[in-house]
N, CA, C and O atoms as a DFTB+ gen file, in Angstrom:
488 C
 N C O
     1  1      84.662      72.168     124.008
     2  2      83.917      72.774     123.100
     3  2      84.245      74.596     123.133
     4  3      85.186      75.250     122.683
     5  1      83.131      74.952     123.801
     6  2      82.748      76.204     124.412
     7  2      83.718      76.421     124.161
     8  3      84.271      76.696     123.096
     9  1      84.234      76.254     125.749
    10  2      85.602      76.972     126.580
    11  2      86.501      77.322     125.502
    12  3      86.896      78.464     125.271
    13  1      87.031      75.496     124.371
    14  2      88.001      75.912     124.131
    15  2      87.567      77.514     122.730
    16  3      88.551      77.839     122.065
    17  1      86.315      78.268     122.444
    18  2      86.137      78.713     121.361
    19  2      86.714      80.143     122.660
    20  3      87.940      80.151     122.764
    21  1      86.257      80.830     123.228
    22  2      86.551      81.527     124.265
    23  2      87.627      81.943     124.484
    24  3      87.933      83.120     124.297
    25  1      88.687      80.746     125.077
    26  2      90.497      80.714     125.013
    27  2      90.453      81.150     123.370
    28  3      90.747      82.322     123.134
    29  1      90.217      80.559     122.594
    30  2      90.711      81.293     120.696
    31  2      90.388      82.273     121.082
    32  3      91.280      82.780     121.762
    33  1      89.038      83.190     120.969
    34  2      88.893      83.904     120.944
    35  2      90.163      85.311     121.651
    36  3      91.250      85.674     121.201
    37  1      89.557      85.672     122.608
    38  2      91.143      86.459     123.548
    39  2      92.610      85.835     123.633
    40  3      93.545      86.533     124.026
    41  1      92.800      84.428     123.234
    42  2      94.238      84.433     122.116
    43  2      94.153      85.214     121.575
    44  3      94.806      86.188     121.948
    45  1      93.363      85.345     120.409
    46  2      92.922      86.112     119.820
    47  2      93.437      87.513     119.376
    48  3      94.000      88.004     118.397
    49  1      92.969      87.904     120.570
    50  2      93.205      89.183     120.842
    51  2      94.487      90.118     121.286
    52  3      94.797      91.270     121.588
    53  1      94.933      88.974     121.130
    54  2      97.105      88.943     122.776
    55  2      96.799      89.064     124.408
    56  3      97.375      89.727     125.270
    57  1      95.309      87.878     124.514
    58  2      95.981      86.869     126.247
    59  2      96.480      86.106     125.974
    60  3      96.671      85.370     125.005
    61  1      97.020      86.418     127.893
    62  2      97.490      84.576     127.495
    63  2      96.147      84.326     128.386
    64  3      95.972      85.083     129.341
    65  1      95.255      83.370     128.141
    66  2      94.151      82.485     129.326
    67  2      95.097      81.432     129.555
    68  3      96.056      80.971     128.937
    69  1      94.540      81.210     130.606
    70  2      94.269      81.723     132.259
    71  2      92.993      80.768     131.939
    72  3      92.076      81.376     131.386
    73  1      92.723      79.155     132.223
    74  2      91.154      78.809     132.532
    75  2      91.383      77.961     133.902
    76  3      92.401      77.363     134.249
    77  1      90.322      78.066     134.478
    78  2      89.564      77.653     136.241
    79  2      88.503      76.677     135.864
    80  3      87.507      76.900     135.176
    81  1      88.925      75.407     136.500
    82  2      87.741      75.082     137.013
    83  2      86.598      74.814     137.640
    84  3      85.734      73.990     137.339
    85  1      86.651      75.654     138.642
    86  2      86.368      76.297     139.372
    87  2      86.460      78.120     139.911
    88  3      87.457      78.834     139.804
    89  1      85.062      78.538     140.504
    90  2      85.576      79.660     141.181
    91  2      86.698      79.529     142.571
    92  3      87.312      80.477     143.059
    93  1      86.761      78.066     143.039
    94  2      88.139      78.232     143.322
    95  2      89.808      78.331     142.933
    96  3      90.823      78.821     143.427
    97  1      89.507      77.720     141.994
    98  2      90.123      77.423     140.793
    99  2      90.264      78.754     140.579
   100  3      91.144      79.052     141.387
   101  1      89.940      79.803     139.971
   102  2      89.295      80.862     140.048
   103  2      90.293      82.642     140.292
   104  3      90.723      83.615     139.673
   105  1      90.177      82.049     141.625
   106  2      90.397      82.404     142.703
   107  2      91.981      82.318     142.931
   108  3      92.744      83.282     142.865
   109  1      92.428      80.675     143.278
   110  2      93.827      81.225     143.460
   111  2      94.819      81.368     142.091
   112  3      96.049      81.324     142.059
   113  1      93.909      81.547     141.024
   114  2      94.672      81.963     138.943
   115  2      94.687      83.841     139.616
   116  3      95.272      84.859     139.245
   117  1      93.930      83.595     140.492
   118  2      93.697      85.688     140.368
   119  2      94.302      86.004     141.773
   120  3      93.865      87.069     142.212
   121  1      95.534      85.126     142.924
   122  2      95.438      85.638     144.591
   123  2      97.280      84.603     143.630
   124  3      98.226      85.021     144.298
   125  1      97.547      84.137     143.105
   126  2      98.803      83.767     142.521
   127  2      99.443      84.432     141.220
   128  3     100.560      83.929     141.093
   129  1      99.246      85.188     140.382
   130  2      99.202      85.381     139.518
   131  2      99.497      87.839     139.452
   132  3      99.552      88.661     140.367
   133  1      99.549      87.929     138.548
   134  2      99.834      90.095     139.087
   135  2      99.845      89.716     137.285
   136  3     100.260      88.736     136.667
   137  1      99.207      90.949     136.859
   138  2      98.905      90.312     135.325
   139  2      97.924      90.393     134.850
   140  3      97.765      90.731     133.677
   141  1      96.721      90.005     135.903
   142  2      95.708      89.432     134.628
   143  2      94.985      91.472     134.916
   144  3      95.305      92.432     135.618
   145  1      93.922      91.155     133.863
   146  2      93.380      92.662     133.651
   147  2      91.575      92.523     133.178
   148  3      90.689      93.374     133.105
   149  1      91.595      90.816     132.885
   150  2      89.624      90.819     132.888
   151  2      90.766      89.626     132.909
   152  3      90.423      88.444     132.932
   153  1      88.265      89.356     133.768
   154  2      87.984      87.440     134.053
   155  2      86.478      87.266     133.196
   156  3      85.450      87.892     133.454
   157  1      86.631      86.387     132.266
   158  2      85.944      85.840     131.901
   159  2      85.276      84.659     132.713
   160  3      85.601      83.500     132.972
   161  1      84.500      85.243     132.916
   162  2      83.400      84.310     134.087
   163  2      81.670      83.620     133.732
   164  3      80.569      84.152     133.593
   165  1      82.186      82.142     133.687
   166  2      80.626      81.359     132.949
   167  2      79.827      81.271     134.572
   168  3      80.429      80.656     135.452
   169  1      78.399      81.943     134.913
   170  2      77.506      82.126     136.216
   171  2      77.319      81.326     136.309
   172  3      76.360      81.145     137.059
   173  1      77.975      80.026     135.698
   174  2      77.462      79.267     136.879
   175  2      78.395      78.320     136.984
   176  3      78.168      77.111     137.034
   177  1      79.622      78.927     137.025
   178  2      80.948      78.034     137.443
   179  2      80.831      77.372     138.313
   180  3      80.420      77.895     139.349
   181  1      81.079      76.189     138.306
   182  2      80.943      75.567     139.888
   183  2      81.835      75.612     141.117
   184  3      82.849      76.290     140.953
   185  1      81.685      75.019     142.376
   186  2      82.917      76.134     143.519
   187  2      82.002      76.332     144.482
   188  3      80.972      76.327     143.809
   189  1      81.709      76.482     145.462
   190  2      82.067      77.320     146.583
   191  2      80.770      78.090     146.387
   192  3      79.616      78.005     146.807
   193  1      81.851      79.327     145.102
   194  2      80.167      80.727     145.129
   195  2      80.870      80.405     143.857
   196  3      81.965      79.922     143.572
   197  1      79.682      80.915     143.095
   198  2      78.411      81.586     141.729
   199  2      79.180      81.855     141.526
   200  3      80.148      81.643     142.257
   201  1      79.313      83.027     139.477
   202  2      79.644      83.357     139.075
   203  2      79.036      84.481     138.853
   204  3      79.116      84.948     137.717
   205  1      78.103      85.358     140.119
   206  2      77.290      86.442     140.518
   207  2      78.705      86.773     141.746
   208  3      79.480      87.726     141.826
   209  1      78.585      85.685     142.456
   210  2      80.184      85.964     143.455
   211  2      81.614      86.087     143.969
   212  3      82.354      86.404     144.900
   213  1      81.419      85.309     141.893
   214  2      82.752      86.286     142.223
   215  2      82.553      86.754     141.174
   216  3      82.670      85.949     140.250
   217  1      82.329      87.612     140.945
   218  2      82.213      88.389     140.032
   219  2      82.869      90.009     141.243
   220  3      83.907      90.667     141.312
   221  1      81.285      89.999     142.103
   222  2      81.731      90.160     143.309
   223  2      83.575      90.592     144.488
   224  3      84.117      91.498     145.121
   225  1      83.849      88.480     143.861
   226  2      84.857      88.922     145.108
   227  2      85.675      89.506     144.213
   228  3      86.579      90.205     144.670
   229  1      85.568      89.381     142.976
   230  2      86.863      89.716     142.341
   231  2      86.660      91.613     142.187
   232  3      87.571      92.440     142.139
   233  1      85.533      91.801     142.151
   234  2      85.463      93.071     141.845
   235  2      85.892      93.971     143.337
   236  3      86.447      95.070     143.347
   237  1      85.397      93.044     144.745
   238  2      86.282      93.902     145.898
   239  2      87.489      94.083     146.621
   240  3      87.981      94.931     147.366
   241  1      87.957      92.366     145.861
   242  2      89.524      92.566     146.050
   243  2      90.147      92.611     145.464
   244  3      91.198      92.795     146.076
   245  1      90.411      92.538     143.858
   246  2      90.747      93.533     141.884
   247  2      90.685      94.332     141.961
   248  3      91.741      94.579     142.545
   249  1      89.854      95.892     141.743
   250  2      89.244      96.774     141.461
   251  2      89.829      97.376     140.172
   252  3      89.087      98.212     139.656
   253  1      91.260      97.089     139.386
   254  2      91.439      97.342     138.690
   255  2      91.356      95.680     137.692
   256  3      92.411      95.445     137.102
   257  1      90.799      95.151     137.597
   258  2      90.315      93.831     137.341
   259  2      89.627      93.709     136.299
   260  3      88.678      93.299     136.966
   261  1      89.192      93.685     135.169
   262  2      87.447      94.025     134.118
   263  2      86.914      92.568     133.902
   264  3      87.523      91.584     133.484
   265  1      85.577      92.700     134.309
   266  2      84.581      91.646     133.962
   267  2      83.526      91.318     133.742
   268  3      82.525      91.738     134.324
   269  1      83.562      90.344     132.686
   270  2      82.586      90.077     132.166
   271  2      81.818      88.498     131.995
   272  3      82.415      87.441     131.793
   273  1      80.710      88.638     132.103
   274  2      80.740      87.058     132.760
   275  2      79.469      87.044     131.688
   276  3      78.918      88.122     131.462
   277  1      78.971      85.773     130.987
   278  2      78.657      84.610     130.114
   279  2      77.207      83.683     131.378
   280  3      77.274      83.124     132.472
   281  1      76.337      83.920     130.615
   282  2      75.243      83.067     131.114
   283  2      74.013      82.177     130.417
   284  3      73.104      83.007     130.412
   285  1      73.732      81.548     130.112
   286  2      72.599      80.703     129.748
   287  2      71.279      82.155     129.754
   288  3      71.542      83.253     130.243
   289  1      70.046      81.846     129.172
   290  2      68.958      83.109     129.725
   291  2      68.764      82.423     130.658
   292  3      68.915      81.205     130.749
   293  1      68.142      83.735     132.018
   294  2      67.686      83.327     132.608
   295  2      66.278      83.728     132.781
   296  3      66.061      84.491     133.723
   297  1      65.429      83.414     132.161
   298  2      64.066      84.903     132.200
   299  2      63.692      85.168     133.531
   300  3      63.879      84.800     134.690
   301  1      63.032      86.032     132.784
   302  2      62.546      87.008     134.132
   303  2      63.666      87.362     135.475
   304  3      63.384      88.029     136.471
   305  1      65.210      86.600     135.118
   306  2      65.915      87.687     135.471
   307  2      66.810      87.448     135.904
   308  3      67.250      86.328     136.162
   309  1      67.696      89.390     136.236
   310  2      68.663      89.785     135.547
   311  2      69.617      89.233     137.077
   312  3      68.999      88.976     138.110
   313  1      70.768      89.144     137.020
   314  2      71.824      88.597     137.977
   315  2      72.025      90.148     138.223
   316  3      71.734      91.146     137.565
   317  1      72.896      89.849     139.949
   318  2      72.957      90.912     140.799
   319  2      74.425      91.023     140.314
   320  3      74.892      89.951     140.699
   321  1      75.265      91.587     139.794
   322  2      76.577      91.890     139.584
   323  2      77.007      92.855     139.900
   324  3      76.159      93.745     139.976
   325  1      78.171      93.193     140.186
   326  2      79.237      94.093     140.749
   327  2      78.894      95.243     138.984
   328  3      78.682      94.957     137.805
   329  1      79.024      96.565     139.799
   330  2      78.559      98.081     138.869
   331  2      80.344      97.153     138.146
   332  3      81.145      96.309     138.547
   333  1      80.072      98.309     136.533
   334  2      80.630      98.320     135.389
   335  2      81.457      96.282     134.699
   336  3      82.095      95.979     133.691
   337  1      81.015      95.546     135.751
   338  2      80.652      94.295     134.895
   339  2      80.032      93.659     133.650
   340  3      79.059      92.954     133.915
   341  1      80.300      93.722     132.586
   342  2      79.761      93.407     131.610
   343  2      79.233      92.179     131.500
   344  3      79.895      91.145     131.413
   345  1      77.647      92.286     131.501
   346  2      76.807      90.837     130.995
   347  2      76.553      90.558     129.501
   348  3      76.475      91.257     128.491
   349  1      76.454      89.209     129.791
   350  2      76.532      88.366     127.565
   351  2      75.237      87.336     128.578
   352  3      75.019      86.954     129.728
   353  1      74.707      87.279     127.280
   354  2      73.875      85.939     127.473
   355  2      73.756      85.511     126.396
   356  3      73.203      86.133     125.489
   357  1      74.637      83.466     126.193
   358  2      74.347      82.740     125.534
   359  2      72.695      82.594     124.923
   360  3      71.552      82.672     125.372
   361  1      73.434      82.313     123.504
   362  2      74.608      82.328     122.714
   363  2      74.861      83.802     122.217
   364  3      74.118      84.621     121.676
   365  1      76.481      83.842     122.685
   366  2      76.687      85.210     122.156
   367  2      77.884      85.100     121.054
   368  3      78.516      84.054     120.905
   369  1      78.211      86.651     120.057
   370  2      79.234      86.167     119.606
   371  2      80.761      86.411     119.818
   372  3      81.127      86.517     120.989
   373  1      81.246      86.463     119.308
   374  2      82.823      86.994     119.732
   375  2      83.084      88.100     118.955
   376  3      84.250      88.495     118.975
   377  1      82.125      88.824     118.133
   378  2      82.037      90.702     117.805
   379  2      81.567      90.611     118.744
   380  3      82.510      90.931     119.468
   381  1      80.359      90.303     119.725
   382  2      80.024      91.125     121.180
   383  2      80.932      91.172     122.525
   384  3      80.885      92.020     123.416
   385  1      81.969      89.766     122.410
   386  2      83.131      90.010     123.704
   387  2      84.188      91.100     122.189
   388  3      83.321      91.939     121.945
   389  1      84.816      91.286     121.685
   390  2      85.677      91.975     121.159
   391  2      85.407      93.459     121.870
   392  3      86.208      94.125     122.525
   393  1      83.715      93.830     121.457
   394  2      83.273      95.147     121.303
   395  2      84.037      95.442     122.844
   396  3      84.845      96.179     123.409
   397  1      83.350      94.564     122.998
   398  2      82.784      95.131     124.755
   399  2      84.722      94.741     125.040
   400  3      85.345      95.672     124.530
   401  1      85.328      94.095     125.427
   402  2      87.035      94.127     124.899
   403  2      88.163      95.175     124.823
   404  3      89.221      95.426     125.399
   405  1      87.143      95.826     123.476
   406  2      87.472      97.056     122.968
   407  2      86.382      99.165     123.994
   408  3      86.494     100.389     124.056
   409  1      85.672      98.175     124.386
   410  2      85.011      99.405     124.866
   411  2      85.578      99.690     126.386
   412  3      85.402     100.636     127.154
   413  1      86.367      98.418     126.499
   414  2      87.124      97.715     128.060
   415  2      88.659      98.249     127.649
   416  3      89.539      97.434     127.926
   417  1      89.047      99.323     127.116
   418  2      90.649      99.410     126.245
   419  2      91.233      98.237     126.070
   420  3      91.399      97.914     127.246
   421  1      91.536      97.624     125.623
   422  2      91.481      96.085     126.882
   423  2      91.600      95.642     125.041
   424  3      91.015      94.573     124.873
   425  1      92.122      96.130     123.866
   426  2      92.386      95.667     122.935
   427  2      93.449      96.609     121.900
   428  3      93.297      97.738     121.433
   429  1      94.902      95.333     121.733
   430  2      95.698      96.071     121.706
   431  2      97.088      96.661     122.218
   432  3      98.132      96.945     121.632
   433  1      96.487      96.763     124.163
   434  2      97.073      98.376     124.150
   435  2      98.047      96.609     124.892
   436  3      99.151      96.425     124.379
   437  1      97.723      95.838     125.657
   438  2      97.517      94.794     126.799
   439  2      98.369      93.385     126.087
   440  3      98.018      92.229     126.325
   441  1      99.292      93.674     125.374
   442  2     100.309      92.199     124.766
   443  2     100.455      90.815     125.668
   444  3     101.379      90.670     126.469
   445  1      99.648      90.028     125.490
   446  2      99.386      89.021     125.884
   447  2      99.478      89.126     128.027
   448  3     100.237      88.797     128.939
   449  1      98.291      89.731     127.840
   450  2      97.880      89.947     129.655
   451  2      97.297      88.833     129.218
   452  3      97.266      88.244     128.137
   453  1      96.414      88.501     131.265
   454  2      96.587      87.606     131.529
   455  2      94.867      87.721     131.727
   456  3      94.462      88.728     132.307
   457  1      93.617      86.463     131.139
   458  2      92.567      86.614     131.266
   459  2      92.294      85.382     132.205
   460  3      93.032      84.402     132.100
   461  1      91.228      85.387     133.153
   462  2      90.942      84.666     133.953
   463  2      89.496      83.761     132.769
   464  3      89.082      84.702     132.093
   465  1      88.721      82.505     132.350
   466  2      88.452      81.912     131.530
   467  2      87.091      81.809     132.242
   468  3      86.831      82.735     133.011
   469  1      85.882      80.502     132.061
   470  2      85.452      80.259     132.538
   471  2      85.341      78.974     133.068
   472  3      85.746      79.401     134.150
   473  1      85.172      77.863     133.281
   474  2      84.868      77.244     133.723
   475  2      84.919      75.821     132.250
   476  3      85.633      74.827     132.119
   477  1      83.592      76.506     131.234
   478  2      82.860      75.802     130.605
   479  2      82.236      76.620     129.881
   480  3      82.160      77.574     130.655
   481  1      81.848      76.865     129.163
   482  2      80.569      77.539     128.025
   483  2      80.805      79.222     128.250
   484  3      80.855      79.875     129.293
   485  1      80.946      79.705     126.586
   486  2      81.470      80.316     126.527
   487  2      80.346      81.696     125.227
   488  3      80.837      82.777     124.903
């Protein structure tokens, strides 16, 4: 249900949303497709690497792709994310994500751009 909300948010912003159910599937999407401009990563993504490591992989291998990471609240802990990654604790609002996309210059400029969404949670 929450993932569906994230998909709808990105599609309403003009993106084609690709859903990955693990960090491994997310990397496969990135390796197999061009045109992805933003990743929307769940910190607790299942797979061989966590969301912070996935964000670092994206930054190192695809430096032009923007990164948004979402997570449950982590009292006393700040996720170690790559430079430029945006981070939101749940529950976040659609307006916060829309503002981040706007600040990244991604609203209204890239018709049907691809985004890689989290396996669950948004």
